[in-house]
Coordinates of C-alpha atoms and ligand atoms in Angstrom, one line a residue:
M1 CA -113.3 32.3 139.1
E2 CA -114.2 32.6 143.0
Q3 CA -114.7 36.2 144.0
N4 CA -113.7 35.9 148.2
T5 CA -115.9 38.5 149.5
V6 CA -119.6 39.8 148.7
D7 CA -121.7 42.6 149.7
Y8 CA -124.7 40.1 150.4
I9 CA -124.8 36.9 150.6
V10 CA -128.4 35.1 150.8
V11 CA -128.4 31.7 151.8
G12 CA -130.7 29.4 149.7
A13 CA -132.2 29.5 146.8
G14 CA -136.1 29.5 147.5
S15 CA -139.2 31.4 148.0
A16 CA -137.8 34.5 149.4
G17 CA -134.2 33.8 148.4
C18 CA -134.9 34.5 144.7
V19 CA -136.6 38.1 145.9
L20 CA -133.4 39.1 147.2
A21 CA -130.9 38.1 145.0
N22 CA -133.5 39.9 142.4
R23 CA -134.2 43.0 144.8
L24 CA -130.8 43.3 145.9
S25 CA -128.5 43.7 142.8
E26 CA -131.5 45.3 140.8
S27 CA -129.4 48.5 141.2
G28 CA -126.1 47.4 140.1
R29 CA -124.1 49.0 143.2
H30 CA -124.1 45.7 145.3
S31 CA -122.4 42.2 144.6
V32 CA -124.3 39.7 146.1
L33 CA -124.2 35.7 145.8
L34 CA -126.8 33.6 146.0
L35 CA -125.6 30.1 147.5
E36 CA -128.2 26.8 147.5
A37 CA -127.8 23.3 148.2
G38 CA -129.8 21.5 145.8
P39 CA -130.0 21.8 141.6
R40 CA -131.0 24.3 139.2
D41 CA -134.8 23.9 137.8
N42 CA -133.7 22.3 135.2
N43 CA -136.8 19.6 135.2
I44 CA -139.5 19.4 132.8
W45 CA -142.3 17.9 135.8
I46 CA -141.4 21.3 138.1
H47 CA -142.3 23.7 135.3
I48 CA -145.5 21.5 133.9
P49 CA -148.4 22.2 137.3
I50 CA -149.1 18.6 137.2
G51 CA -145.1 17.7 138.0
Y52 CA -146.6 18.4 141.7
G53 CA -147.7 15.1 142.1
K54 CA -143.7 13.6 140.8
T55 CA -141.2 16.1 142.7
M56 CA -143.6 15.5 146.1
W57 CA -141.2 12.8 146.4
D58 CA -138.0 13.1 144.6
P59 CA -134.9 13.4 146.3
R60 CA -132.6 15.9 143.8
Y61 CA -135.6 18.5 144.1
N62 CA -137.4 17.4 148.1
W63 CA -135.9 17.5 150.5
R64 CA -138.4 14.5 152.1
D65 CA -138.0 15.8 155.9
Y66 CA -139.9 13.3 158.7
T67 CA -141.0 14.9 162.1
E68 CA -140.4 13.4 164.9
P69 CA -142.9 10.5 166.1
D70 CA -146.2 13.0 167.1
P71 CA -147.8 12.5 170.2
G72 CA -150.9 14.0 168.8
M73 CA -150.9 11.9 165.6
N74 CA -150.3 9.1 167.7
Q75 CA -146.7 8.5 166.9
R76 CA -146.4 8.8 163.5
K77 CA -143.9 10.2 161.6
V78 CA -145.3 13.0 159.5
Y79 CA -144.0 13.2 156.4
W80 CA -142.9 16.7 155.4
P81 CA -142.3 17.6 151.8
N82 CA -140.2 20.7 151.1
G83 CA -138.5 22.5 148.2
R84 CA -135.0 21.7 147.7
G85 CA -133.1 23.7 144.2
L86 CA -133.9 27.0 142.6
G87 CA -136.9 28.4 142.9
G88 CA -137.4 25.5 146.7
S89 CA -140.6 24.8 147.6
S90 CA -141.8 27.2 145.0
S91 CA -140.4 25.0 143.0
I92 CA -142.5 21.8 143.7
N93 CA -145.6 23.8 145.2
G94 CA -149.5 23.8 145.0
L95 CA -148.9 26.8 143.3
I96 CA -152.0 28.3 144.6
C97 CA -152.5 31.6 145.6
M98 CA -153.3 32.9 149.2
R99 CA -152.3 35.9 151.3
G100 CA -154.3 35.1 154.5
Q101 CA -156.1 37.9 155.6
H102 CA -155.4 41.2 156.6
Q103 CA -156.1 40.0 160.5
D104 CA -152.8 38.3 160.3
Y105 CA -151.1 41.1 160.1
E106 CA -152.8 43.4 162.2
R107 CA -152.5 40.6 164.9
W108 CA -148.1 41.0 163.6
A109 CA -148.8 44.6 164.4
A110 CA -150.4 44.0 167.6
L111 CA -147.5 42.1 168.7
G112 CA -144.9 45.1 168.4
N113 CA -144.2 45.0 164.4
R114 CA -144.3 47.9 163.3
G115 CA -144.7 48.6 159.7
W116 CA -147.0 44.9 159.5
G117 CA -149.9 45.8 159.5
W118 CA -152.4 45.4 156.9
A119 CA -151.8 48.4 155.1
D120 CA -148.1 48.0 155.5
V121 CA -148.1 45.1 153.9
L122 CA -150.7 45.5 151.1
P123 CA -147.6 47.8 148.2
W124 CA -145.3 44.4 149.0
F125 CA -148.2 41.9 147.7
I126 CA -149.1 44.4 145.0
K127 CA -145.4 45.0 143.7
S128 CA -144.6 41.4 143.8
E129 CA -148.0 40.7 141.3
H130 CA -148.6 40.6 137.8
N131 CA -152.6 39.6 138.3
T132 CA -153.8 38.6 134.8
R133 CA -157.1 40.1 135.9
G134 CA -155.4 43.4 135.8
A135 CA -154.1 46.1 138.7
S136 CA -156.7 46.6 141.3
A137 CA -157.2 48.4 144.4
Y138 CA -155.6 44.6 145.9
H139 CA -153.9 43.9 143.2
G140 CA -151.2 43.9 140.6
A141 CA -150.3 43.6 137.4
D142 CA -146.9 44.3 137.4
G143 CA -144.7 42.8 139.2
P144 CA -142.9 39.4 138.5
L145 CA -144.7 37.0 140.1
W146 CA -147.9 35.7 138.1
C147 CA -151.2 34.5 139.5
S148 CA -154.0 33.4 137.0
D149 CA -157.2 32.7 136.6
I150 CA -158.1 28.5 136.2
E151 CA -160.4 28.8 133.1
E152 CA -162.1 26.1 132.7
K153 CA -164.5 25.4 135.3
H154 CA -165.1 22.0 135.9
E155 CA -168.3 20.2 136.4
L156 CA -167.9 18.9 140.5
M157 CA -166.5 22.8 141.1
E158 CA -169.5 24.1 140.7
A159 CA -171.4 21.5 142.4
I160 CA -169.3 22.4 145.4
I161 CA -169.9 26.0 144.5
R162 CA -173.1 25.4 145.1
G163 CA -173.3 22.8 147.9
A164 CA -171.5 25.5 150.0
G165 CA -174.3 28.2 149.2
D166 CA -176.3 25.9 150.3
L167 CA -175.1 26.0 153.4
G168 CA -174.7 29.5 153.7
I169 CA -171.4 30.2 152.4
P170 CA -171.8 33.0 149.9
R171 CA -169.1 32.7 146.6
N172 CA -166.0 34.7 146.6
D173 CA -164.3 35.3 143.3
D174 CA -161.2 37.0 144.6
F175 CA -159.6 35.6 148.0
N176 CA -157.1 38.3 148.0
G177 CA -159.5 41.1 147.8
A178 CA -162.0 42.8 150.0
A179 CA -162.0 39.7 152.6
Q180 CA -161.4 36.0 152.1
E181 CA -164.4 34.4 153.7
G182 CA -166.3 32.4 150.7
V183 CA -166.1 29.8 148.5
G184 CA -165.0 29.5 144.6
Y185 CA -161.5 28.7 142.1
Y186 CA -158.2 29.5 143.4
Q187 CA -156.1 31.9 141.3
L188 CA -152.2 29.7 140.6
S189 CA -148.7 30.9 139.9
T190 CA -149.0 29.8 135.9
R191 CA -147.8 31.6 133.1
H192 CA -149.9 30.3 130.5
G193 CA -150.3 27.7 131.9
W194 CA -145.7 26.9 133.3
R195 CA -145.3 26.9 137.3
C196 CA -144.3 30.8 137.7
S197 CA -141.8 30.1 141.1
T198 CA -139.3 32.7 142.2
A199 CA -136.9 30.8 140.0
T200 CA -138.5 31.4 137.0
A201 CA -140.2 35.0 137.6
Y202 CA -137.2 36.6 139.8
L203 CA -134.3 35.0 139.8
K204 CA -134.7 34.4 135.5
P205 CA -134.7 37.9 134.6
A206 CA -131.4 38.5 136.8
R207 CA -129.1 36.0 136.1
R208 CA -127.0 38.0 133.4
R209 CA -126.3 40.7 136.1
P210 CA -122.2 40.8 136.8
N211 CA -123.3 41.3 140.4
L212 CA -125.1 38.0 140.6
R213 CA -123.4 35.1 141.1
V214 CA -125.4 31.7 141.9
E215 CA -123.9 28.4 143.3
T216 CA -126.3 25.4 143.1
D217 CA -125.4 22.3 145.0
A218 CA -123.9 24.6 147.6
H219 CA -124.8 23.5 151.2
A220 CA -124.1 26.2 153.4
G221 CA -122.7 25.2 157.0
V222 CA -122.2 27.3 159.4
V223 CA -122.1 31.7 159.4
V224 CA -118.7 33.1 160.5
F225 CA -118.5 35.3 162.6
D226 CA -115.8 37.7 164.2
G227 CA -117.6 38.7 167.7
V228 CA -121.0 39.4 167.3
R229 CA -120.8 40.5 163.6
A230 CA -121.8 37.9 160.8
V231 CA -119.0 38.2 158.0
G232 CA -119.1 35.3 155.7
I233 CA -120.3 31.1 155.5
R234 CA -118.8 28.3 155.1
Y235 CA -120.0 25.8 152.8
E236 CA -119.4 22.0 151.0
Q237 CA -120.2 22.2 147.1
H238 CA -119.0 19.7 145.3
G239 CA -117.3 17.7 147.8
R240 CA -114.9 20.9 148.7
A241 CA -115.0 23.6 151.2
H242 CA -115.3 26.8 151.0
E243 CA -115.7 30.7 152.7
V244 CA -117.3 33.1 151.3
R245 CA -117.3 36.6 153.4
A246 CA -120.1 39.8 153.3
A247 CA -119.0 43.1 153.6
K248 CA -122.7 43.6 154.5
E249 CA -124.7 41.7 155.4
V250 CA -125.2 37.8 155.0
I251 CA -129.5 36.6 155.0
L252 CA -130.2 33.4 156.0
A253 CA -133.9 32.5 153.3
A254 CA -132.4 28.6 154.3
G255 CA -136.3 28.4 154.7
A256 CA -138.8 27.6 158.5
L257 CA -136.6 24.4 159.1
R258 CA -133.0 24.9 158.0
S259 CA -132.4 28.7 158.4
P260 CA -132.9 27.7 162.8
Q261 CA -130.4 25.0 161.3
L262 CA -127.5 26.7 160.3
L263 CA -127.9 29.4 163.3
Q264 CA -128.0 26.6 166.0
L265 CA -125.0 25.3 164.1
S266 CA -123.4 28.4 164.2
G267 CA -123.7 28.8 167.9
V268 CA -126.9 31.2 168.0
G269 CA -129.5 29.3 169.7
P270 CA -130.7 28.0 173.3
A271 CA -127.5 27.4 175.3
A272 CA -128.2 24.6 176.6
L273 CA -128.7 22.8 173.1
L274 CA -125.8 24.0 171.6
Q275 CA -124.0 22.5 174.7
T276 CA -124.6 19.1 174.9
H277 CA -123.7 19.1 170.9
G278 CA -120.4 20.9 171.9
V279 CA -121.0 23.6 169.9
P280 CA -118.9 26.9 170.6
L281 CA -121.9 29.5 172.0
V282 CA -122.0 33.1 170.0
K283 CA -125.5 33.9 171.3
D284 CA -127.8 32.4 173.9
L285 CA -131.3 32.6 171.9
P286 CA -134.2 30.4 173.0
G287 CA -136.4 31.1 170.1
V288 CA -134.4 30.1 168.1
G289 CA -136.1 26.7 166.9
A290 CA -139.0 27.1 169.3
N291 CA -142.5 28.5 168.2
L292 CA -142.7 25.7 165.5
Q293 CA -146.4 26.1 163.5
D294 CA -147.8 24.2 161.0
H295 CA -151.1 23.6 159.1
L296 CA -152.2 20.3 159.8
Q297 CA -155.3 19.2 156.4
L298 CA -157.2 16.5 157.2
R299 CA -158.9 15.0 153.9
L300 CA -161.8 13.4 153.7
I301 CA -162.6 11.2 150.7
F302 CA -165.5 10.9 148.8
K303 CA -166.7 8.4 145.9
C304 CA -168.5 10.1 143.4
T305 CA -171.4 9.3 141.1
K306 CA -170.1 10.0 138.1
P307 CA -166.8 10.1 135.9
I308 CA -166.0 13.4 135.5
T309 CA -162.7 13.4 138.3
T310 CA -159.1 13.5 137.7
N311 CA -158.9 10.2 138.6
D312 CA -160.8 8.8 135.8
Q313 CA -159.0 10.9 133.1
L314 CA -156.1 9.3 133.9
A315 CA -157.3 6.1 134.1
S316 CA -156.7 4.9 130.6
L317 CA -153.8 6.0 128.4
W318 CA -156.3 7.1 125.8
G319 CA -157.7 9.7 128.8
Q320 CA -153.6 10.6 129.5
M321 CA -153.5 11.5 126.2
K322 CA -156.5 13.4 125.7
I323 CA -155.1 15.4 129.1
G324 CA -151.4 15.9 127.2
L325 CA -152.6 17.6 123.8
K326 CA -155.5 19.6 126.1
W327 CA -152.2 21.3 127.9
L328 CA -149.8 21.4 124.8
L329 CA -152.8 22.9 122.0
F330 CA -154.2 24.9 125.1
R331 CA -152.0 25.5 128.2
Q332 CA -155.3 23.9 130.2
G333 CA -156.9 21.1 132.1
P334 CA -155.8 19.2 134.6
L335 CA -152.3 19.3 133.6
A336 CA -152.2 23.5 134.3
I337 CA -154.0 23.1 137.4
G338 CA -151.8 21.2 139.7
I339 CA -154.5 19.2 142.3
N340 CA -156.4 21.5 144.2
Q341 CA -159.1 24.2 142.2
G342 CA -160.7 25.5 144.3
G343 CA -161.0 26.8 147.9
L344 CA -163.1 27.5 151.0
F345 CA -162.9 29.7 153.8
T346 CA -165.6 29.9 156.9
R347 CA -166.7 29.7 160.8
A348 CA -166.2 26.3 162.1
L349 CA -166.2 27.9 165.8
P350 CA -169.1 29.9 166.9
Q351 CA -167.3 32.7 168.2
S352 CA -164.6 32.7 165.2
K353 CA -164.4 36.5 164.4
T354 CA -163.0 35.8 160.8
P355 CA -162.9 31.7 159.3
D356 CA -161.4 29.6 161.1
I357 CA -160.3 27.3 158.9
Q358 CA -159.7 26.5 154.5
F359 CA -160.4 23.3 152.5
H360 CA -158.5 22.7 149.3
F361 CA -160.8 20.6 146.5
A362 CA -159.3 18.3 144.5
T363 CA -161.2 16.5 141.8
L364 CA -158.9 13.8 141.8
S365 CA -158.2 11.2 145.3
A366 CA -155.5 9.1 146.4
E367 CA -154.1 7.6 149.5
M368 CA -152.3 11.1 150.4
A369 CA -151.0 14.4 148.4
G370 CA -148.7 13.2 145.6
A371 CA -149.8 9.3 145.9
K372 CA -151.4 7.3 142.5
P373 CA -154.7 8.3 142.0
H374 CA -157.3 5.5 143.9
D375 CA -158.9 3.2 140.7
F376 CA -162.3 4.9 141.0
S377 CA -163.9 7.9 140.5
G378 CA -163.2 10.1 143.5
F379 CA -162.5 13.7 144.6
T380 CA -161.0 14.8 148.2
M381 CA -161.9 17.8 150.3
S382 CA -159.3 18.6 152.6
V383 CA -160.3 20.4 156.1
C384 CA -157.3 23.1 158.1
Q385 CA -157.4 24.6 160.5
L386 CA -156.4 28.2 159.5
R387 CA -154.7 29.3 162.9
P388 CA -153.5 26.8 165.1
E389 CA -152.3 27.1 168.5
S390 CA -150.3 23.9 169.0
R391 CA -146.8 25.0 169.1
G392 CA -143.5 22.7 168.3
T393 CA -139.6 23.0 168.3
L394 CA -136.6 22.0 166.6
A395 CA -133.6 21.4 166.9
I396 CA -130.4 20.1 165.8
K397 CA -129.8 16.0 166.5
S398 CA -125.5 16.7 165.4
R399 CA -123.6 19.4 164.3
D400 CA -123.3 17.6 160.9
P401 CA -125.6 20.0 158.1
K402 CA -126.9 17.4 156.8
Q403 CA -128.3 15.8 159.0
P404 CA -131.9 17.3 159.1
A405 CA -133.0 17.8 162.9
A406 CA -135.8 17.0 165.1
M407 CA -139.4 18.2 163.8
Q408 CA -141.6 17.8 166.6
P409 CA -145.0 19.7 165.2
N410 CA -147.1 18.3 168.5
Y411 CA -149.7 18.5 166.0
L412 CA -152.8 18.3 167.7
S413 CA -152.0 19.5 170.8
A414 CA -153.6 22.5 172.2
E415 CA -157.7 21.8 173.0
I416 CA -159.0 24.8 169.9
D417 CA -156.8 23.3 167.1
R418 CA -158.7 19.4 168.9
Q419 CA -162.2 21.4 168.6
T420 CA -161.9 22.5 165.0
A421 CA -160.1 19.7 163.5
V422 CA -163.4 17.5 164.9
A423 CA -165.4 20.8 163.5
G424 CA -164.2 21.3 160.4
M425 CA -164.6 18.0 159.3
K426 CA -168.5 18.0 160.1
V427 CA -168.7 21.4 158.2
A428 CA -166.8 18.6 154.9
R429 CA -169.8 16.0 155.9
A430 CA -172.5 19.0 155.8
L431 CA -171.5 20.2 152.1
A432 CA -170.8 16.9 150.8
A433 CA -174.7 15.8 152.5
A434 CA -175.7 19.6 150.6
P435 CA -179.1 19.7 148.3
A436 CA -176.3 20.4 145.2
M437 CA -173.6 18.0 145.6
R438 CA -176.5 14.4 146.6
P439 CA -176.6 14.2 143.0
Y440 CA -172.4 13.5 142.6
V441 CA -171.7 12.2 146.2
R442 CA -171.9 7.5 145.8
E443 CA -170.4 7.6 149.6
E444 CA -167.8 8.6 152.2
Y445 CA -164.4 6.7 151.1
K446 CA -162.8 8.5 154.0
P447 CA -163.0 8.9 156.9
G448 CA -166.5 6.1 155.9
P449 CA -169.3 4.9 157.5
K450 CA -167.7 3.4 160.9
V451 CA -166.7 7.4 162.0
G452 CA -169.2 8.8 163.6
N453 CA -168.9 11.2 166.1
D454 CA -166.3 13.4 167.6
A455 CA -163.9 11.2 169.8
E456 CA -163.8 8.8 166.6
L457 CA -163.5 12.0 164.0
L458 CA -160.4 13.3 166.2
E459 CA -159.0 9.6 166.0
F460 CA -159.3 9.7 162.6
A461 CA -157.5 13.0 162.6
R462 CA -154.1 11.7 164.7
N463 CA -154.3 8.4 162.6
N464 CA -154.5 10.4 159.1
G465 CA -153.6 14.1 159.7
A466 CA -150.7 14.6 157.2
T467 CA -148.8 18.4 156.5
I468 CA -150.6 20.9 154.1
F469 CA -146.7 22.8 154.2
H470 CA -146.5 25.6 156.0
P471 CA -144.4 24.7 158.4
S472 CA -143.5 28.7 160.4
G473 CA -142.4 30.4 163.0
T474 CA -139.2 29.4 164.2
C475 CA -136.7 32.4 164.6
K476 CA -140.3 34.7 164.7
M477 CA -139.7 38.4 165.0
G478 CA -140.9 40.1 167.4
S479 CA -139.0 41.6 170.9
D480 CA -140.5 38.8 173.7
A481 CA -138.1 36.5 175.4
L482 CA -138.5 33.7 172.0
A483 CA -138.2 36.2 169.7
V484 CA -135.3 35.7 167.3
V485 CA -135.4 38.8 164.5
D486 CA -136.7 42.5 165.2
E487 CA -139.3 44.2 162.7
R488 CA -136.5 44.7 160.7
L489 CA -135.4 41.1 160.0
R490 CA -132.0 41.6 162.1
V491 CA -131.5 38.6 164.9
H492 CA -131.1 39.9 168.2
G493 CA -128.0 40.7 169.6
L494 CA -125.4 39.9 166.2
A495 CA -124.9 42.2 164.2
G496 CA -124.8 41.6 159.6
L497 CA -126.7 39.0 159.6
R498 CA -131.1 38.7 159.1
V499 CA -133.6 35.8 158.4
V500 CA -135.7 36.4 155.9
D501 CA -138.1 32.9 155.3
C502 CA -141.3 31.5 156.5
S503 CA -139.8 31.2 159.8
I504 CA -139.7 35.4 160.9
M505 CA -144.0 34.8 161.0
P506 CA -145.1 35.1 164.8
T507 CA -148.3 33.1 163.9
L508 CA -149.2 31.9 161.1
V509 CA -151.4 33.1 158.2
S510 CA -154.9 32.4 157.7
G511 CA -154.0 30.7 154.6
N512 CA -151.0 28.9 151.9
T513 CA -147.8 30.4 153.0
N514 CA -145.9 31.6 149.4
L515 CA -147.4 34.2 148.5
P516 CA -146.9 35.5 151.8
V517 CA -143.2 34.6 151.8
I518 CA -142.4 36.3 148.7
M519 CA -143.9 39.7 150.6
I520 CA -141.9 39.4 153.2
A521 CA -138.3 38.6 151.0
E522 CA -139.9 42.2 148.9
K523 CA -140.2 44.2 152.3
A524 CA -137.0 42.8 153.3
A525 CA -135.0 44.0 150.5
A526 CA -136.3 47.3 150.6
M527 CA -135.8 48.0 154.5
I528 CA -131.9 46.0 153.4
L529 CA -131.0 48.5 151.1
E530 CA -132.4 51.4 152.7
D531 CA -129.9 50.5 156.3
A532 CA -127.3 50.2 153.4
G533 CA -128.3 54.1 152.5
V534 CA -129.9 52.6 148.6
T535 CA -133.3 54.1 147.6
N536 CA -134.0 52.3 144.5
Ligands
FAD601 C1 -145.3 20.5 148.4 C2 -146.1 21.7 148.6 C3 -146.7 22.2 148.7 C4 -147.1 23.9 148.6 N1 -148.2 24.5 148.4 C5 -148.2 25.6 148.4 C6 -149.5 26.5 147.9 O1 -150.0 25.7 147.0 N2 -149.2 27.8 148.0 C7 -148.2 28.3 148.6 O2 -148.6 29.2 148.9 N3 -147.7 27.8 149.6 C8 -147.4 26.2 149.5 N4 -146.3 25.5 150.0 C9 -145.9 26.3 151.0 C10 -144.8 27.3 150.2 O3 -144.1 27.2 149.0 C11 -143.2 27.7 151.2 O4 -144.5 28.3 152.5 C12 -142.4 28.8 151.0 O5 -142.4 28.4 149.6 C13 -141.4 28.5 151.5 O6 -140.5 29.8 151.7 P1 -139.1 30.5 151.6 O7 -138.1 30.6 150.8 O8 -139.4 29.8 153.4 O9 -138.2 28.5 151.8 P2 -137.9 27.5 150.6 O10 -139.0 28.4 149.4 O11 -138.4 26.3 150.9 O12 -136.7 27.7 150.0 C14 -135.8 27.2 150.7 C15 -134.5 27.4 150.3 O13 -133.2 27.2 150.9 C16 -132.8 25.5 150.2 N5 -131.5 24.8 151.9 C17 -132.0 24.8 152.0 N6 -130.8 24.6 153.5 C18 -130.3 25.0 153.0 C19 -128.3 25.2 153.0 N7 -128.0 24.8 154.3 N8 -127.6 26.0 152.2 C20 -127.4 26.3 151.0 N9 -129.4 26.1 150.3 C21 -130.3 25.5 151.3 C22 -133.4 25.1 150.2 O14 -132.6 24.1 148.9 C23 -134.6 25.6 149.9 O15 -134.3 25.8 148.3 C24 -146.3 24.7 149.7 C25 -145.4 23.9 150.2 C26 -144.7 22.5 149.6 C27 -142.9 21.8 150.3

């Protein structure tokens, strides 16, 4: 039965949206409608971690966006996968559990966002978490989102950890604990070897609640306003137009690439842009779509002397059967991991007070993330700068909600980003040359010996740099001229409307973004209920 008015409409069932749907419907006192443009998450490759390689290109579960030609990338259009369907990007991501640095949140607070310092956000990280190591000062054991250890140690990862030790980089067994610096294995969002997306962790347990309605294949087109109050959403489902009303609030959780698009399509954004496309202005907010930030990954690939890489295991039918059996019997091995096993956080530039680069180590190599593995024994060190200063923009190209907006990251446009990219790749080369790594490195395949000096390394970055999938910041929280939401995530100058997803980050966190988004949504849900006079 179509119900035309609910208390809360949440747009987007991704990392943030599923958390909101669960928490806002938990008390049973409010009706919640969750609208998701994509399908249900009933494909096996979403749930087996290595399916990451398959969903990377699957248009059913992935928006498969491309940036505009980027001057910093020698005019290349960079592929930007992002999740579509229940769980959103948490259904197709690399499963790495990473919160960032304590200082990231101190920076948000120092920018004037009260309630977002490290001590303020830690309880929400803990609330969301079910860490298989148990509860501690930094970790939760009772939350919905599983963070599990990689049980099996890999010979190559062990060599990398020793090699980093040769460079003076300490081992760190908990990147989400007291400090991030160091090298070690990642914890993954898996539960007994299966992916633990927010759809699995948060939505599934809430699905039977009579006050929660979930609509998939429901593409939100515009926010409906009554003056400056958001009162509903118009969406399309199976070719039919619908309008639904929100008695309390409309909450956009469509991700950093689609929440700002939806705002612009609804008349909230830079006045000149909206005028160009004939969108009637509701609120001139120049920051909608500004402040776009992303982590650029630079992948160094090495040929390995020993046939111990995942490339080797996947090369034969027998090898594939063996890893399949290992997963079926023990829920272990490459199928349980996704791609990246371990990480490293260190300082590439002397002036940095905390790590300024992150490495993702994969015991596998391919021409690009998610592509067919090389036919040689290979492994990858992917380097990314943690706090880029380059800023991009996102702007609608038309009034068609189904046409992606123009996304221009302007990678490497800031001098410090260029310096860090070059310095970071040099750290990777030093690591590959460390005594503990020598028995494992046959040769550097990419960039390769022809790329030597700093200018050549920078050119390699421009020609090969790719996203590590963290576009953020396009509806930033704050109070300056480009801020879109306030510290309670309410859109400035409007009523009944919030944005709760990756787009509200004023500055990118120093690490992967899934856990931070989940934390943001946990905290936002509590604020929304508090503003409605409900304490759970
Ligand atoms: C390939 C990949 C690998 C990644 N790896 C990691 C990792 O290992 N660790 C990590 O921490 N982070 C990782 N990330 C990043 C992380 O997953 C995302 O930053 C995070 O999931 C973003 O959450 P979100 O809620 O902002 O958006 P999303 O999770 O993307 O959710 C947005 C949802 O809104 C829906 N939607 C969009 N527009 C509309 C509309 N108009 N109407 C209705 N619904 C709409 C989308 O379909 C989607 O389901 C990865 C991301 C990708 C894409």
